[in-house]
mmCIF file of C-alpha atoms and ligand atoms in Angstrom:
data_model
loop_
_atom_site.group_PDB
_atom_site.id
_atom_site.type_symbol
_atom_site.label_atom_id
_atom_site.label_comp_id
_atom_site.label_asym_id
_atom_site.label_seq_id
_atom_site.Cartn_x
_atom_site.Cartn_y
_atom_site.Cartn_z
ATOM 1 C CA MET N 1 57.036 92.465 111.370
ATOM 2 C CA ARG N 2 57.476 91.985 107.651
ATOM 3 C CA ALA N 3 60.874 91.327 106.014
ATOM 4 C CA ALA N 4 62.324 90.185 102.673
ATOM 5 C CA VAL N 5 63.882 86.813 103.302
ATOM 6 C CA LEU N 6 66.192 84.959 100.930
ATOM 7 C CA HIS N 7 65.595 81.172 100.959
ATOM 8 C CA GLY N 8 68.026 80.334 98.188
ATOM 9 C CA PRO N 9 69.328 81.672 94.925
ATOM 10 C CA GLY N 10 66.421 83.489 93.134
ATOM 11 C CA ASP N 11 64.061 82.690 96.033
ATOM 12 C CA LEU N 12 62.939 85.890 97.816
ATOM 13 C CA ARG N 13 59.878 85.833 99.997
ATOM 14 C CA VAL N 14 58.215 88.625 101.985
ATOM 15 C CA GLU N 15 57.288 87.103 105.316
ATOM 16 C CA GLU N 16 56.247 87.760 108.884
ATOM 17 C CA VAL N 17 59.332 87.331 111.048
ATOM 18 C CA ALA N 18 60.127 87.787 114.739
ATOM 19 C CA GLU N 19 60.997 91.387 115.869
ATOM 20 C CA PRO N 20 64.745 91.956 115.679
ATOM 21 C CA ALA N 21 66.745 91.968 118.860
ATOM 22 C CA GLY N 22 70.026 93.792 119.342
ATOM 23 C CA GLU N 23 71.680 96.789 120.927
ATOM 24 C CA VAL N 24 69.640 99.224 118.981
ATOM 25 C CA VAL N 25 66.500 98.739 116.904
ATOM 26 C CA VAL N 26 65.800 101.150 113.998
ATOM 27 C CA ALA N 27 62.549 101.533 112.252
ATOM 28 C CA VAL N 28 63.611 101.439 108.533
ATOM 29 C CA GLY N 29 62.452 104.378 106.536
ATOM 30 C CA ALA N 30 64.343 103.771 103.369
ATOM 31 C CA ALA N 31 66.643 100.994 102.169
ATOM 32 C CA THR N 32 68.230 101.468 98.794
ATOM 33 C CA ALA N 33 69.174 98.494 96.585
ATOM 34 C CA CYS N 34 72.358 98.019 94.480
ATOM 35 C CA GLY N 35 74.151 95.518 92.289
ATOM 36 C CA THR N 36 75.326 93.617 95.425
ATOM 37 C CA ASP N 37 71.622 92.996 96.298
ATOM 38 C CA ARG N 38 71.057 91.694 92.791
ATOM 39 C CA LYS N 39 74.072 89.340 93.214
ATOM 40 C CA MET N 40 72.814 88.259 96.616
ATOM 41 C CA LEU N 41 69.359 87.360 95.257
ATOM 42 C CA ARG N 42 70.622 85.556 92.161
ATOM 43 C CA HIS N 43 73.751 83.813 93.520
ATOM 44 C CA GLY N 44 74.015 84.226 97.239
ATOM 45 C CA HIS N 45 77.003 86.088 98.721
ATOM 46 C CA ARG N 46 79.854 85.334 101.043
ATOM 47 C CA VAL N 47 78.545 87.724 103.732
ATOM 48 C CA LEU N 48 74.949 86.450 103.686
ATOM 49 C CA GLY N 49 75.352 83.556 106.090
ATOM 50 C CA PRO N 50 73.161 80.428 105.827
ATOM 51 C CA TYR N 51 69.715 80.487 104.349
ATOM 52 C CA PRO N 52 67.125 81.707 105.220
ATOM 53 C CA ALA N 53 69.039 84.965 105.101
ATOM 54 C CA ARG N 54 68.087 88.667 105.429
ATOM 55 C CA PHE N 55 69.567 91.341 103.305
ATOM 56 C CA GLY N 56 69.604 94.969 102.524
ATOM 57 C CA HIS N 57 72.694 96.941 103.494
ATOM 58 C CA GLU N 58 71.896 100.522 102.626
ATOM 59 C CA THR N 59 69.506 101.463 105.419
ATOM 60 C CA ALA N 60 68.307 104.659 107.001
ATOM 61 C CA GLY N 61 65.622 105.100 109.633
ATOM 62 C CA VAL N 62 64.670 106.196 113.022
ATOM 63 C CA ARG N 63 66.040 104.782 116.325
ATOM 64 C CA LEU N 64 63.230 103.398 118.384
ATOM 65 C CA ASP N 65 64.969 104.302 121.723
ATOM 66 C CA THR N 66 65.902 107.961 121.033
ATOM 67 C CA GLY N 67 63.987 108.923 117.946
ATOM 68 C CA GLU N 68 67.162 109.973 116.178
ATOM 69 C CA ARG N 69 67.371 109.713 112.426
ATOM 70 C CA VAL N 70 70.345 107.397 111.574
ATOM 71 C CA LEU N 71 72.126 105.623 108.753
ATOM 72 C CA VAL N 72 72.762 101.965 109.688
ATOM 73 C CA SER N 73 76.127 101.192 108.330
ATOM 74 C CA ASP N 74 76.383 97.618 106.979
ATOM 75 C CA SER N 75 79.502 96.697 108.935
ATOM 76 C CA VAL N 76 81.521 97.361 112.081
ATOM 77 C CA ALA N 77 85.196 96.670 111.843
ATOM 78 C CA CYS N 78 86.664 94.590 114.719
ATOM 79 C CA GLY N 79 89.282 97.208 115.552
ATOM 80 C CA ALA N 80 91.784 94.478 116.605
ATOM 81 C CA CYS N 81 92.974 92.668 113.518
ATOM 82 C CA ALA N 82 96.165 93.682 111.630
ATOM 83 C CA PRO N 83 94.386 95.746 108.929
ATOM 84 C CA CYS N 84 92.306 97.518 111.614
ATOM 85 C CA ARG N 85 95.318 98.357 113.656
ATOM 86 C CA ALA N 86 96.945 99.738 110.496
ATOM 87 C CA GLY N 87 93.905 102.065 109.986
ATOM 88 C CA ARG N 88 92.361 99.926 107.219
ATOM 89 C CA GLY N 89 89.031 98.965 108.615
ATOM 90 C CA ALA N 90 87.665 98.421 105.101
ATOM 91 C CA ILE N 91 89.528 95.171 104.922
ATOM 92 C CA CYS N 92 88.984 94.088 108.499
ATOM 93 C CA ARG N 93 89.406 90.364 108.937
ATOM 94 C CA ALA N 94 86.469 89.991 111.337
ATOM 95 C CA PRO N 95 83.834 92.558 110.644
ATOM 96 C CA THR N 96 80.302 92.290 112.032
ATOM 97 C CA TRP N 97 78.028 92.536 109.097
ATOM 98 C CA VAL N 98 74.752 94.292 109.674
ATOM 99 C CA LEU N 99 72.291 93.177 107.014
ATOM 100 C CA GLY N 100 68.512 93.127 106.989
ATOM 101 C CA GLY N 101 67.537 96.640 105.849
ATOM 102 C CA PHE N 102 64.769 95.166 103.653
ATOM 103 C CA ALA N 103 62.401 94.888 106.633
ATOM 104 C CA GLU N 104 60.227 97.084 108.798
ATOM 105 C CA ARG N 105 62.896 97.056 111.526
ATOM 106 C CA ILE N 106 66.525 96.229 111.873
ATOM 107 C CA ALA N 107 68.711 95.651 114.986
ATOM 108 C CA ALA N 108 72.232 96.990 114.908
ATOM 109 C CA PRO N 109 75.212 97.578 117.210
ATOM 110 C CA ALA N 110 75.325 101.176 118.240
ATOM 111 C CA ALA N 111 78.768 101.326 116.513
ATOM 112 C CA ALA N 112 77.058 100.829 113.158
ATOM 113 C CA LEU N 113 74.991 103.951 113.488
ATOM 114 C CA HIS N 114 75.596 107.408 112.133
ATOM 115 C CA ALA N 115 73.504 110.477 112.948
ATOM 116 C CA LEU N 116 72.124 112.137 109.830
ATOM 117 C CA PRO N 117 72.736 115.797 108.849
ATOM 118 C CA ASP N 118 69.636 117.907 109.376
ATOM 119 C CA GLY N 119 67.398 117.983 106.331
ATOM 120 C CA LEU N 120 68.837 114.960 104.593
ATOM 121 C CA GLU N 121 66.066 112.694 103.478
ATOM 122 C CA LEU N 122 66.189 109.071 104.460
ATOM 123 C CA ALA N 123 66.430 107.668 100.880
ATOM 124 C CA ALA N 124 69.368 110.007 100.092
ATOM 125 C CA ALA N 125 70.937 109.139 103.460
ATOM 126 C CA ALA N 126 70.750 105.419 102.682
ATOM 127 C CA SER N 127 72.790 106.022 99.619
ATOM 128 C CA ALA N 128 75.654 107.175 101.863
ATOM 129 C CA GLU N 129 76.709 103.530 102.146
ATOM 130 C CA PRO N 130 77.601 103.012 98.458
ATOM 131 C CA LEU N 131 78.864 106.647 98.311
ATOM 132 C CA ALA N 132 81.261 105.854 101.147
ATOM 133 C CA ALA N 133 82.688 103.038 99.144
ATOM 134 C CA CYS N 134 83.239 105.527 96.296
ATOM 135 C CA VAL N 135 84.906 107.985 98.718
ATOM 136 C CA HIS N 136 87.193 105.081 99.761
ATOM 137 C CA ALA N 137 87.925 104.170 96.125
ATOM 138 C CA VAL N 138 88.943 107.749 95.226
ATOM 139 C CA ALA N 139 91.203 107.923 98.229
ATOM 140 C CA ARG N 140 92.787 104.588 97.106
ATOM 141 C CA ALA N 141 93.772 106.329 93.875
ATOM 142 C CA GLY N 142 96.200 108.535 95.842
ATOM 143 C CA ARG N 143 97.195 111.900 94.395
ATOM 144 C CA LEU N 144 94.701 112.853 91.693
ATOM 145 C CA PRO N 145 95.685 113.770 88.088
ATOM 146 C CA SER N 146 93.933 116.493 86.154
ATOM 147 C CA ALA N 147 91.891 113.970 84.088
ATOM 148 C CA ALA N 148 90.602 110.470 84.857
ATOM 149 C CA ALA N 149 88.330 107.864 83.333
ATOM 150 C CA VAL N 150 85.633 105.883 84.955
ATOM 151 C CA LEU N 151 84.689 102.579 83.271
ATOM 152 C CA GLY N 152 80.960 101.901 83.951
ATOM 153 C CA GLY N 153 78.129 104.400 84.263
ATOM 154 C CA GLY N 154 76.101 102.508 86.913
ATOM 155 C CA THR N 155 75.353 104.204 90.160
ATOM 156 C CA ILE N 156 78.802 103.573 91.521
ATOM 157 C CA GLY N 157 80.496 104.870 88.344
ATOM 158 C CA LEU N 158 78.366 107.945 88.524
ATOM 159 C CA MET N 159 79.115 108.642 92.160
ATOM 160 C CA LEU N 160 82.846 108.158 91.465
ATOM 161 C CA ALA N 161 82.712 110.569 88.583
ATOM 162 C CA ARG N 162 80.891 113.183 90.753
ATOM 163 C CA LEU N 163 83.510 112.869 93.479
ATOM 164 C CA LEU N 164 86.328 113.394 90.923
ATOM 165 C CA VAL N 165 84.480 116.478 89.491
ATOM 166 C CA LEU N 166 84.208 117.855 93.098
ATOM 167 C CA GLU N 167 88.049 117.399 93.342
ATOM 168 C CA GLY N 168 88.531 119.438 90.113
ATOM 169 C CA VAL N 169 89.393 116.399 87.962
ATOM 170 C CA GLU N 170 88.102 116.163 84.405
ATOM 171 C CA ALA N 171 86.273 112.842 84.641
ATOM 172 C CA THR N 172 85.061 110.873 81.654
ATOM 173 C CA VAL N 173 82.430 108.165 82.270
ATOM 174 C CA VAL N 174 82.564 105.346 79.726
ATOM 175 C CA ASP N 175 79.285 103.438 79.163
ATOM 176 C CA ARG N 176 77.461 102.096 76.234
ATOM 177 C CA HIS N 177 74.033 103.253 77.576
ATOM 178 C CA ARG N 178 73.133 106.704 76.192
ATOM 179 C CA GLU N 179 70.992 107.433 79.280
ATOM 180 C CA ARG N 180 73.898 106.866 81.648
ATOM 181 C CA ARG N 181 76.123 109.034 79.613
ATOM 182 C CA ALA N 182 73.529 111.776 79.938
ATOM 183 C CA GLN N 183 73.473 111.267 83.701
ATOM 184 C CA ALA N 184 77.290 111.625 83.767
ATOM 185 C CA ARG N 185 77.048 114.886 81.938
ATOM 186 C CA ALA N 186 74.353 116.108 84.348
ATOM 187 C CA LEU N 187 76.904 115.532 87.222
ATOM 188 C CA GLY N 188 79.527 117.722 85.542
ATOM 189 C CA ALA N 189 81.535 114.864 84.001
ATOM 190 C CA ARG N 190 82.284 113.949 80.324
ATOM 191 C CA ALA N 191 80.922 110.840 78.762
ATOM 192 C CA ALA N 192 82.181 108.488 76.052
ATOM 193 C CA THR N 193 81.716 105.037 74.665
ATOM 194 C CA GLU N 194 85.478 104.175 74.506
ATOM 195 C CA LEU N 195 88.003 104.441 77.231
ATOM 196 C CA PRO N 196 90.322 107.350 76.788
ATOM 197 C CA PRO N 197 93.959 106.816 77.949
ATOM 198 C CA ARG N 198 94.177 108.468 81.339
ATOM 199 C CA GLU N 199 96.665 108.650 84.208
ATOM 200 C CA LEU N 200 93.777 107.347 86.496
ATOM 201 C CA VAL N 201 91.268 104.783 85.522
ATOM 202 C CA LEU N 202 88.553 103.610 88.014
ATOM 203 C CA GLU N 203 86.790 100.377 87.007
ATOM 204 C CA ALA N 204 83.193 100.211 88.209
ATOM 205 C CA VAL N 205 81.749 97.286 86.315
ATOM 206 C CA GLY N 206 82.898 94.261 88.244
ATOM 207 C CA ARG N 207 83.565 91.788 85.422
ATOM 208 C CA PRO N 208 86.976 90.319 84.496
ATOM 209 C CA GLU N 209 86.822 91.698 80.911
ATOM 210 C CA ALA N 210 86.219 95.213 82.347
ATOM 211 C CA TRP N 211 89.249 94.884 84.615
ATOM 212 C CA ARG N 212 91.216 93.846 81.546
ATOM 213 C CA ALA N 213 89.904 96.843 79.465
ATOM 214 C CA ALA N 214 90.712 99.240 82.318
ATOM 215 C CA ILE N 215 94.243 98.093 82.374
ATOM 216 C CA ALA N 216 94.704 97.853 78.604
ATOM 217 C CA ALA N 217 93.487 101.432 78.189
ATOM 218 C CA ALA N 218 95.449 103.153 81.033
ATOM 219 C CA ALA N 219 98.082 105.641 80.121
ATOM 220 C CA PRO N 220 101.774 104.724 80.777
ATOM 221 C CA GLY N 221 102.460 105.118 84.463
ATOM 222 C CA ALA N 222 98.745 105.216 85.320
ATOM 223 C CA THR N 223 97.015 104.081 88.430
ATOM 224 C CA VAL N 224 94.108 101.728 87.890
ATOM 225 C CA VAL N 225 91.664 101.291 90.787
ATOM 226 C CA LEU N 226 89.467 98.191 90.603
ATOM 227 C CA VAL N 227 86.268 99.147 92.324
ATOM 228 C CA GLY N 228 83.846 96.596 90.946
ATOM 229 C CA GLY N 229 83.874 93.173 92.516
ATOM 230 C CA CYS N 230 83.819 90.232 90.167
ATOM 231 C CA PRO N 231 81.429 87.253 90.524
ATOM 232 C CA PRO N 232 82.524 84.817 93.242
ATOM 233 C CA GLY N 233 85.339 82.537 92.076
ATOM 234 C CA ALA N 234 86.199 84.706 89.022
ATOM 235 C CA ASP N 235 89.674 84.793 87.756
ATOM 236 C CA ALA N 236 90.844 87.829 85.751
ATOM 237 C CA VAL N 237 93.463 87.293 82.975
ATOM 238 C CA LEU N 238 95.273 90.666 82.717
ATOM 239 C CA PRO N 239 97.408 92.069 79.897
ATOM 240 C CA ALA N 240 100.951 91.589 81.057
ATOM 241 C CA GLY N 241 102.475 94.096 78.662
ATOM 242 C CA PRO N 242 101.123 97.328 80.140
ATOM 243 C CA LEU N 243 101.364 96.014 83.695
ATOM 244 C CA HIS N 244 105.081 95.654 83.314
ATOM 245 C CA TYR N 245 106.320 97.966 80.558
ATOM 246 C CA ASP N 246 104.036 100.891 81.492
ATOM 247 C CA GLU N 247 104.597 100.443 85.252
ATOM 248 C CA LEU N 248 100.838 100.551 86.063
ATOM 249 C CA ASP N 249 99.804 100.728 89.635
ATOM 250 C CA VAL N 250 96.807 98.402 89.970
ATOM 251 C CA ARG N 251 94.810 98.756 93.261
ATOM 252 C CA GLY N 252 91.824 97.121 94.682
ATOM 253 C CA ALA N 253 89.192 99.177 96.457
ATOM 254 C CA PHE N 254 86.699 97.488 98.730
ATOM 255 C CA HIS N 255 84.035 98.752 101.072
ATOM 256 C CA HIS N 256 84.677 101.675 103.329
ATOM 257 C CA THR N 257 85.710 102.834 106.783
ATOM 258 C CA ARG N 258 83.654 104.698 109.415
ATOM 259 C CA ALA N 259 85.336 107.885 108.433
ATOM 260 C CA ASP N 260 84.411 107.311 104.714
ATOM 261 C CA VAL N 261 80.771 106.981 105.804
ATOM 262 C CA GLU N 262 80.898 110.197 107.773
ATOM 263 C CA ARG N 263 82.447 111.980 104.726
ATOM 264 C CA ALA N 264 79.785 110.561 102.460
ATOM 265 C CA LEU N 265 77.003 111.793 104.774
ATOM 266 C CA ALA N 266 78.644 115.280 104.893
ATOM 267 C CA LEU N 267 78.729 115.421 101.118
ATOM 268 C CA LEU N 268 75.090 114.424 100.899
ATOM 269 C CA GLY N 269 74.121 116.857 103.760
ATOM 270 C CA SER N 270 75.834 119.794 102.068
ATOM 271 C CA GLY N 271 74.277 119.186 98.668
ATOM 272 C CA ALA N 272 77.664 118.596 97.033
ATOM 273 C CA ILE N 273 76.292 115.158 96.029
ATOM 274 C CA ASP N 274 72.625 115.165 94.906
ATOM 275 C CA ALA N 275 71.464 111.610 95.429
ATOM 276 C CA SER N 276 68.184 112.209 93.511
ATOM 277 C CA VAL N 277 70.128 111.692 90.276
ATOM 278 C CA ILE N 278 70.677 108.072 90.993
ATOM 279 C CA LEU N 279 67.507 107.286 93.136
ATOM 280 C CA GLY N 280 64.721 105.418 91.411
ATOM 281 C CA ASP N 281 61.167 104.426 92.197
ATOM 282 C CA VAL N 282 60.046 104.067 95.734
ATOM 283 C CA ILE N 283 58.602 100.614 96.228
ATOM 284 C CA GLY N 284 57.385 98.324 99.034
ATOM 285 C CA LEU N 285 58.939 95.071 100.133
ATOM 286 C CA ASP N 286 56.628 93.273 97.709
ATOM 287 C CA GLY N 287 58.136 94.982 94.767
ATOM 288 C CA LEU N 288 61.666 94.236 95.604
ATOM 289 C CA ALA N 289 62.250 90.950 93.849
ATOM 290 C CA ALA N 290 60.875 92.289 90.536
ATOM 291 C CA ALA N 291 63.037 95.421 90.864
ATOM 292 C CA LEU N 292 66.206 93.375 91.512
ATOM 293 C CA LEU N 293 65.529 90.795 88.769
ATOM 294 C CA ALA N 294 64.617 93.462 86.137
ATOM 295 C CA PRO N 295 67.232 93.684 83.362
ATOM 296 C CA ALA N 296 69.714 96.603 83.791
ATOM 297 C CA LYS N 297 68.846 99.182 81.053
ATOM 298 C CA GLY N 298 68.182 102.844 80.727
ATOM 299 C CA PRO N 299 69.419 105.313 83.354
ATOM 300 C CA ALA N 300 71.249 103.971 86.436
ATOM 301 C CA ARG N 301 68.885 104.200 89.350
ATOM 302 C CA LYS N 302 68.676 102.695 92.702
ATOM 303 C CA PRO N 303 65.298 101.258 93.821
ATOM 304 C CA VAL N 304 64.256 102.734 97.196
ATOM 305 C CA VAL N 305 62.401 100.343 99.416
ATOM 306 C CA ASP N 306 59.964 101.935 101.923
ATOM 307 C CA PRO N 307 58.763 99.047 103.995
ATOM 308 C CA SER N 308 55.677 100.901 105.134
ATOM 309 C CA LEU N 309 54.298 100.731 101.640
ATOM 310 C CA THR N 310 52.129 97.724 100.688
ATOM 311 C CA GLY N 311 51.335 96.290 97.337
HETATM 312 ZN ZN1 ZN W 401 75.181 98.415 97.999
HETATM 313 ZN ZN1 ZN W 402 89.484 94.250 112.083
#
């Protein structure tokens, strides 16, 4: 079968590879791409394993054994480590990562699979993976205030804003791209170019300067949730004044639990979240490298890989 294979930083090749073997094999119908895939291609990533490595972690398709339509979650928590026993599978110490969605087929443990709501298209279903991380991040915020700010109008920031809007929160998305501010408004959020002081700030950029800006702009007593992961090895120098004198609660948010994924699929299945706002062009495996290396500009959209397409 054909698969996208990473051979080193910046080196993606589409190749014939052996058929995958595992508990369940899923024919990939749609694999959406995100900023993490861009990072994986450019720099590698701690969950990739040694080169040559397979990637693609937002994957939906059809089980070869039962014909059921499924989302292939990108991880299975171990269930035994201290965080897992405390109900915090998102920070499991020994997860099984399930990567390789950018291929015609993927093997996965049955525990990674989620049945899809009827009528939910595969591309939208694949986006349940990042949406689950957003569900998780909003839960990390705790009790929600009446108004919140989201720094970054990429696909994660937009999904965070939509979740807040669904909770009745007045959400303001802060982004310098006009097109992304328009997307935020289409989702029922407000949009701005400067962070307003809010009791809740969700950072969805993933750069130390954005972490700093989120903390600097938060209202006294606010909660700041850091959703965007910084580049490997990055240190963030944070403003000590507001952290101390304004008693800010700063919380990390990483990944998701199985329950977050189920919630994301339910939101997509009911139409409460319309993934088409953030889904981009449908491309074949051969178009993936160019899509991931293209400069980020214009509206925030996730490329959708359909491995059955050629050219
Ligand atoms: Zn992703
Ligand atoms: Zn665990």
